[in-house]
């Protein structure tokens, strides 16, 4: 294994100062590929959340009054310093998440730079409307910031997801208290250090700690004006329920179980490569959009699944910091056991075929290095747990279909609705079907990651609200005030 960065004793950012928690407690951050402690971070408790919210409250008015162009300029300066630190941040990310540096961590930091730059130029778009009521009356709207935004993010793409919240919230004049996941707070703290160079104190605060402790205290704080959460549907529901007593607006980016539909006339080499990308196996399929339900037309099912299996088996799995590695380590032992539970249970179903992967060696007694070759199952009953629940790991189900009506029904037979992928020789066929699939983001003959500017978010239990876009920024981080004025002077 290549050497990880030296172990870091980090502090969290409150009111422009890097500090320890009030209790003095700390949390180890472990490299899942090696079991080495790569750093420690403060374990924030309710008192720290209070300090962070107070700091944000003190900064709120002056930041809201800062001209949007100046706020955008600060975002651009931040993007420049992230670019200068790209390699260091990417190594940190790879070390704490287990995500391979070449295929995941470096591209993730690049996407964060792009996102800051996208929002940096949008200051002039925070605009209202004038309304034609009558000639004697002027009526218009203003878009105002909401105030203090509580942002909570998971560990699978911490830098990209932090920026997806910080950049639009700050540009629109809000102040932020962000809590990263306990498993992956280090790169986010490095990001906070860069942001702090260009932002007034209190505008961005980053607290580290456990979800049930710091996360819950933040999301339920009575002075929070907006909650933006990315994570599991289960915790999203808790937050939504709790926020209802205070009528606080909530944006939720939650789980998924996305379909990937292969038509009989698809270019099967192109589609097999695309399906692999859509499953996000190079991030151990720890991706909300992962197209893990692959519906293949029955006429090409056998040949296509064989092609898919050979591609999945060819990936190099191992040390995330090695440039040769395609797929790194699953995040932690809990997730590793959970994923293996799905595999074990599915393998035991009579008739199920395992075309690639399967249970990794030493799956029972492993304590680090949660490496998994992606698994491909066929002949699975549609009501099997693996075909219905989000695995959040490299486990794919291939399912045959006969008619378009049938595949639409199967694709939509899920509580989720985040993304979907369609692979067809005649794109008009895919286009026709795309109207029927219930998902917030569909791609035809491609499987890219989100582009800045493209509204991203889920239908059904995959979430509420949109990110990565001007539309999402205005919806999620501003409120509309109407003003009417008489033009008759009496
Ligand atoms: P999670 O358990 O819901 O945790 C997400 C974040 O919430 C973490 O920071 C966690 O802190 C915190 N948290 C946990 N309990 C909390 C509570 N009671 N109150 C407030 N905060 C709390 O999700 P995860 O396992 O980290 O992430 C995987 C999930 O995220 C998957 O379902 C995936 O689909 C979803 N996801 C969605 C998107 C999207 O854009 N739709 C993107 C990425 C991931 P700790 O880590 O300290 O527990």
mmCIF file with all atom_site columns, C-alpha atoms and ligand atoms in Angstrom, residues 152-157 161 179-184 209-219 229-236 238-239 252-256 283 286-289 334-335 390 392 416 418 450 456-458 462 467-468, ligand 1:
data_model
loop_
_atom_site.group_PDB
_atom_site.id
_atom_site.type_symbol
_atom_site.label_atom_id
_atom_site.label_alt_id
_atom_site.label_comp_id
_atom_site.label_asym_id
_atom_site.label_entity_id
_atom_site.label_seq_id
_atom_site.pdbx_PDB_ins_code
_atom_site.Cartn_x
_atom_site.Cartn_y
_atom_site.Cartn_z
_atom_site.occupancy
_atom_site.B_iso_or_equiv
_atom_site.pdbx_formal_charge
_atom_site.auth_seq_id
_atom_site.auth_comp_id
_atom_site.auth_asym_id
_atom_site.auth_atom_id
_atom_site.pdbx_PDB_model_num
ATOM   1   C CA  . UNK A 1 152 ? -25.730 17.844 6.723   1.00 0.00 ? 152 UNK A CA  1
ATOM   2   C CA  . UNK A 1 153 ? -23.876 15.604 4.255   1.00 0.00 ? 153 UNK A CA  1
ATOM   3   C CA  . UNK A 1 154 ? -22.810 11.930 3.958   1.00 0.00 ? 154 UNK A CA  1
ATOM   4   C CA  . UNK A 1 155 ? -19.385 10.354 3.358   1.00 0.00 ? 155 UNK A CA  1
ATOM   5   C CA  . UNK A 1 156 ? -19.608 9.023  -0.193  1.00 0.00 ? 156 UNK A CA  1
ATOM   6   C CA  . UNK A 1 157 ? -18.602 12.242 -2.016  1.00 0.00 ? 157 UNK A CA  1
ATOM   7   C CA  . UNK A 1 161 ? -21.697 17.409 -1.685  1.00 0.00 ? 161 UNK A CA  1
ATOM   8   C CA  . UNK A 1 179 ? -21.826 18.942 9.500   1.00 0.00 ? 179 UNK A CA  1
ATOM   9   C CA  . UNK A 1 180 ? -19.894 16.370 7.455   1.00 0.00 ? 180 UNK A CA  1
ATOM   10  C CA  . UNK A 1 181 ? -20.179 12.617 8.122   1.00 0.00 ? 181 UNK A CA  1
ATOM   11  C CA  . UNK A 1 182 ? -18.138 11.197 10.993  1.00 0.00 ? 182 UNK A CA  1
ATOM   12  C CA  . UNK A 1 183 ? -16.359 8.841  8.541   1.00 0.00 ? 183 UNK A CA  1
ATOM   13  C CA  . UNK A 1 184 ? -15.171 11.553 6.153   1.00 0.00 ? 184 UNK A CA  1
ATOM   14  C CA  . UNK A 1 209 ? -19.337 14.891 15.229  1.00 0.00 ? 209 UNK A CA  1
ATOM   15  C CA  . UNK A 1 210 ? -21.815 12.064 15.293  1.00 0.00 ? 210 UNK A CA  1
ATOM   16  C CA  . UNK A 1 211 ? -25.072 12.280 13.374  1.00 0.00 ? 211 UNK A CA  1
ATOM   17  C CA  . UNK A 1 212 ? -27.259 11.340 16.312  1.00 0.00 ? 212 UNK A CA  1
ATOM   18  C CA  . UNK A 1 213 ? -25.514 13.933 18.490  1.00 0.00 ? 213 UNK A CA  1
ATOM   19  C CA  . UNK A 1 214 ? -24.175 16.969 16.557  1.00 0.00 ? 214 UNK A CA  1
ATOM   20  C CA  . UNK A 1 215 ? -26.285 16.308 13.435  1.00 0.00 ? 215 UNK A CA  1
ATOM   21  C CA  . UNK A 1 216 ? -29.534 15.975 15.342  1.00 0.00 ? 216 UNK A CA  1
ATOM   22  C CA  . UNK A 1 217 ? -28.753 19.002 17.547  1.00 0.00 ? 217 UNK A CA  1
ATOM   23  C CA  . UNK A 1 218 ? -28.053 21.108 14.460  1.00 0.00 ? 218 UNK A CA  1
ATOM   24  C CA  . UNK A 1 219 ? -31.073 20.001 12.432  1.00 0.00 ? 219 UNK A CA  1
ATOM   25  C CA  . UNK A 1 229 ? -29.751 17.323 3.998   1.00 0.00 ? 229 UNK A CA  1
ATOM   26  C CA  . UNK A 1 230 ? -28.095 14.689 1.823   1.00 0.00 ? 230 UNK A CA  1
ATOM   27  C CA  . UNK A 1 231 ? -28.146 11.146 3.123   1.00 0.00 ? 231 UNK A CA  1
ATOM   28  C CA  . UNK A 1 232 ? -30.401 8.187  3.734   1.00 0.00 ? 232 UNK A CA  1
ATOM   29  C CA  . UNK A 1 233 ? -34.156 8.320  3.263   1.00 0.00 ? 233 UNK A CA  1
ATOM   30  C CA  . UNK A 1 234 ? -34.504 7.050  6.847   1.00 0.00 ? 234 UNK A CA  1
ATOM   31  C CA  . UNK A 1 235 ? -32.686 10.028 8.421   1.00 0.00 ? 235 UNK A CA  1
ATOM   32  C CA  . UNK A 1 236 ? -34.293 12.388 5.882   1.00 0.00 ? 236 UNK A CA  1
ATOM   33  C CA  . UNK A 1 238 ? -36.642 11.983 10.783  1.00 0.00 ? 238 UNK A CA  1
ATOM   34  C CA  . UNK A 1 239 ? -35.459 15.480 9.887   1.00 0.00 ? 239 UNK A CA  1
ATOM   35  C CA  . UNK A 1 252 ? -33.658 16.443 0.923   1.00 0.00 ? 252 UNK A CA  1
ATOM   36  C CA  . UNK A 1 253 ? -31.311 14.542 -1.402  1.00 0.00 ? 253 UNK A CA  1
ATOM   37  C CA  . UNK A 1 254 ? -31.925 10.919 -0.454  1.00 0.00 ? 254 UNK A CA  1
ATOM   38  C CA  . UNK A 1 255 ? -31.475 7.355  -1.618  1.00 0.00 ? 255 UNK A CA  1
ATOM   39  C CA  . UNK A 1 256 ? -32.133 5.659  -4.948  1.00 0.00 ? 256 UNK A CA  1
ATOM   40  C CA  . UNK A 1 283 ? -16.981 4.349  -6.257  1.00 0.00 ? 283 UNK A CA  1
ATOM   41  C CA  . UNK A 1 286 ? -21.699 4.074  -3.024  1.00 0.00 ? 286 UNK A CA  1
ATOM   42  C CA  . UNK A 1 287 ? -23.651 6.545  -5.122  1.00 0.00 ? 287 UNK A CA  1
ATOM   43  C CA  . UNK A 1 288 ? -27.253 7.639  -4.778  1.00 0.00 ? 288 UNK A CA  1
ATOM   44  C CA  . UNK A 1 289 ? -27.787 7.588  -8.572  1.00 0.00 ? 289 UNK A CA  1
ATOM   45  C CA  . UNK A 1 334 ? -20.778 -1.819 8.980   1.00 0.00 ? 334 UNK A CA  1
ATOM   46  C CA  . UNK A 1 335 ? -21.405 -1.133 5.284   1.00 0.00 ? 335 UNK A CA  1
ATOM   47  C CA  . UNK A 1 390 ? -30.780 0.433  -1.895  1.00 0.00 ? 390 UNK A CA  1
ATOM   48  C CA  . UNK A 1 392 ? -25.204 1.296  -1.538  1.00 0.00 ? 392 UNK A CA  1
ATOM   49  C CA  . UNK A 1 416 ? -37.374 5.775  -5.123  1.00 0.00 ? 416 UNK A CA  1
ATOM   50  C CA  . UNK A 1 418 ? -33.736 9.622  -8.354  1.00 0.00 ? 418 UNK A CA  1
ATOM   51  C CA  . UNK A 1 450 ? -24.064 15.833 -12.549 1.00 0.00 ? 450 UNK A CA  1
ATOM   52  C CA  . UNK A 1 456 ? -30.550 17.538 -9.834  1.00 0.00 ? 456 UNK A CA  1
ATOM   53  C CA  . UNK A 1 457 ? -32.847 15.869 -7.316  1.00 0.00 ? 457 UNK A CA  1
ATOM   54  C CA  . UNK A 1 458 ? -35.314 13.075 -6.762  1.00 0.00 ? 458 UNK A CA  1
ATOM   55  C CA  . UNK A 1 462 ? -35.548 10.144 -3.267  1.00 0.00 ? 462 UNK A CA  1
ATOM   56  C CA  . UNK A 1 467 ? -29.326 21.151 -6.413  1.00 0.00 ? 467 UNK A CA  1
ATOM   57  C CA  . UNK A 1 468 ? -26.457 21.910 -8.837  1.00 0.00 ? 468 UNK A CA  1
HETATM 58  P P1  . LIG B 2 .   ? -27.017 8.883  6.742   1.00 0.00 ? 1   LIG B P1  1
HETATM 59  O O1  . LIG B 2 .   ? -26.773 7.828  7.728   1.00 0.00 ? 1   LIG B O1  1
HETATM 60  O O2  . LIG B 2 .   ? -28.408 9.372  6.534   1.00 0.00 ? 1   LIG B O2  1
HETATM 61  O O3  . LIG B 2 .   ? -26.052 10.097 7.130   1.00 0.00 ? 1   LIG B O3  1
HETATM 62  C C1  . LIG B 2 .   ? -25.983 11.285 6.400   1.00 0.00 ? 1   LIG B C1  1
HETATM 63  C C2  . LIG B 2 .   ? -25.558 12.411 7.322   1.00 0.00 ? 1   LIG B C2  1
HETATM 64  O O4  . LIG B 2 .   ? -26.561 12.607 8.328   1.00 0.00 ? 1   LIG B O4  1
HETATM 65  C C3  . LIG B 2 .   ? -24.265 12.147 8.081   1.00 0.00 ? 1   LIG B C3  1
HETATM 66  O O5  . LIG B 2 .   ? -23.565 13.354 8.273   1.00 0.00 ? 1   LIG B O5  1
HETATM 67  C C4  . LIG B 2 .   ? -24.772 11.605 9.416   1.00 0.00 ? 1   LIG B C4  1
HETATM 68  O O6  . LIG B 2 .   ? -23.826 11.742 10.454  1.00 0.00 ? 1   LIG B O6  1
HETATM 69  C C5  . LIG B 2 .   ? -25.971 12.517 9.627   1.00 0.00 ? 1   LIG B C5  1
HETATM 70  N N1  . LIG B 2 .   ? -26.977 12.003 10.541  1.00 0.00 ? 1   LIG B N1  1
HETATM 71  C C6  . LIG B 2 .   ? -27.207 10.719 10.946  1.00 0.00 ? 1   LIG B C6  1
HETATM 72  N N2  . LIG B 2 .   ? -28.248 10.675 11.818  1.00 0.00 ? 1   LIG B N2  1
HETATM 73  C C7  . LIG B 2 .   ? -28.701 11.946 11.947  1.00 0.00 ? 1   LIG B C7  1
HETATM 74  C C8  . LIG B 2 .   ? -29.758 12.557 12.681  1.00 0.00 ? 1   LIG B C8  1
HETATM 75  N N3  . LIG B 2 .   ? -30.564 11.852 13.469  1.00 0.00 ? 1   LIG B N3  1
HETATM 76  N N4  . LIG B 2 .   ? -29.944 13.898 12.571  1.00 0.00 ? 1   LIG B N4  1
HETATM 77  C C9  . LIG B 2 .   ? -29.148 14.637 11.768  1.00 0.00 ? 1   LIG B C9  1
HETATM 78  N N5  . LIG B 2 .   ? -28.114 14.124 11.067  1.00 0.00 ? 1   LIG B N5  1
HETATM 79  C C10 . LIG B 2 .   ? -27.902 12.794 11.130  1.00 0.00 ? 1   LIG B C10 1
HETATM 80  O O7  . LIG B 2 .   ? -26.515 8.466  5.282   1.00 0.00 ? 1   LIG B O7  1
HETATM 81  P P2  . LIG B 2 .   ? -25.121 7.783  4.897   1.00 0.00 ? 1   LIG B P2  1
HETATM 82  O O8  . LIG B 2 .   ? -25.177 6.349  5.216   1.00 0.00 ? 1   LIG B O8  1
HETATM 83  O O9  . LIG B 2 .   ? -24.015 8.601  5.457   1.00 0.00 ? 1   LIG B O9  1
HETATM 84  O O10 . LIG B 2 .   ? -25.139 8.022  3.322   1.00 0.00 ? 1   LIG B O10 1
HETATM 85  C C11 . LIG B 2 .   ? -25.691 7.148  2.427   1.00 0.00 ? 1   LIG B C11 1
HETATM 86  C C12 . LIG B 2 .   ? -27.060 7.618  1.961   1.00 0.00 ? 1   LIG B C12 1
HETATM 87  O O11 . LIG B 2 .   ? -26.973 8.915  1.369   1.00 0.00 ? 1   LIG B O11 1
HETATM 88  C C13 . LIG B 2 .   ? -27.623 6.727  0.867   1.00 0.00 ? 1   LIG B C13 1
HETATM 89  O O12 . LIG B 2 .   ? -28.971 6.447  1.123   1.00 0.00 ? 1   LIG B O12 1
HETATM 90  C C14 . LIG B 2 .   ? -27.469 7.571  -0.396  1.00 0.00 ? 1   LIG B C14 1
HETATM 91  O O13 . LIG B 2 .   ? -28.353 7.238  -1.434  1.00 0.00 ? 1   LIG B O13 1
HETATM 92  C C15 . LIG B 2 .   ? -27.678 8.952  0.136   1.00 0.00 ? 1   LIG B C15 1
HETATM 93  N N6  . LIG B 2 .   ? -27.106 9.961  -0.766  1.00 0.00 ? 1   LIG B N6  1
HETATM 94  C C16 . LIG B 2 .   ? -27.957 10.718 -1.512  1.00 0.00 ? 1   LIG B C16 1
HETATM 95  C C17 . LIG B 2 .   ? -27.453 11.643 -2.435  1.00 0.00 ? 1   LIG B C17 1
HETATM 96  C C18 . LIG B 2 .   ? -28.379 12.475 -3.280  1.00 0.00 ? 1   LIG B C18 1
HETATM 97  O O14 . LIG B 2 .   ? -27.917 13.471 -3.818  1.00 0.00 ? 1   LIG B O14 1
HETATM 98  N N7  . LIG B 2 .   ? -29.631 12.093 -3.436  1.00 0.00 ? 1   LIG B N7  1
HETATM 99  C C19 . LIG B 2 .   ? -26.071 11.797 -2.563  1.00 0.00 ? 1   LIG B C19 1
HETATM 100 C C20 . LIG B 2 .   ? -25.236 11.005 -1.784  1.00 0.00 ? 1   LIG B C20 1
HETATM 101 C C21 . LIG B 2 .   ? -25.768 10.087 -0.884  1.00 0.00 ? 1   LIG B C21 1
HETATM 102 P P3  . LIG B 2 .   ? -22.861 10.468 10.792  1.00 0.00 ? 1   LIG B P3  1
HETATM 103 O O15 . LIG B 2 .   ? -22.157 10.128 9.537   1.00 0.00 ? 1   LIG B O15 1
HETATM 104 O O16 . LIG B 2 .   ? -21.975 10.980 11.835  1.00 0.00 ? 1   LIG B O16 1
HETATM 105 O O17 . LIG B 2 .   ? -23.798 9.381  11.246  1.00 0.00 ? 1   LIG B O17 1
#
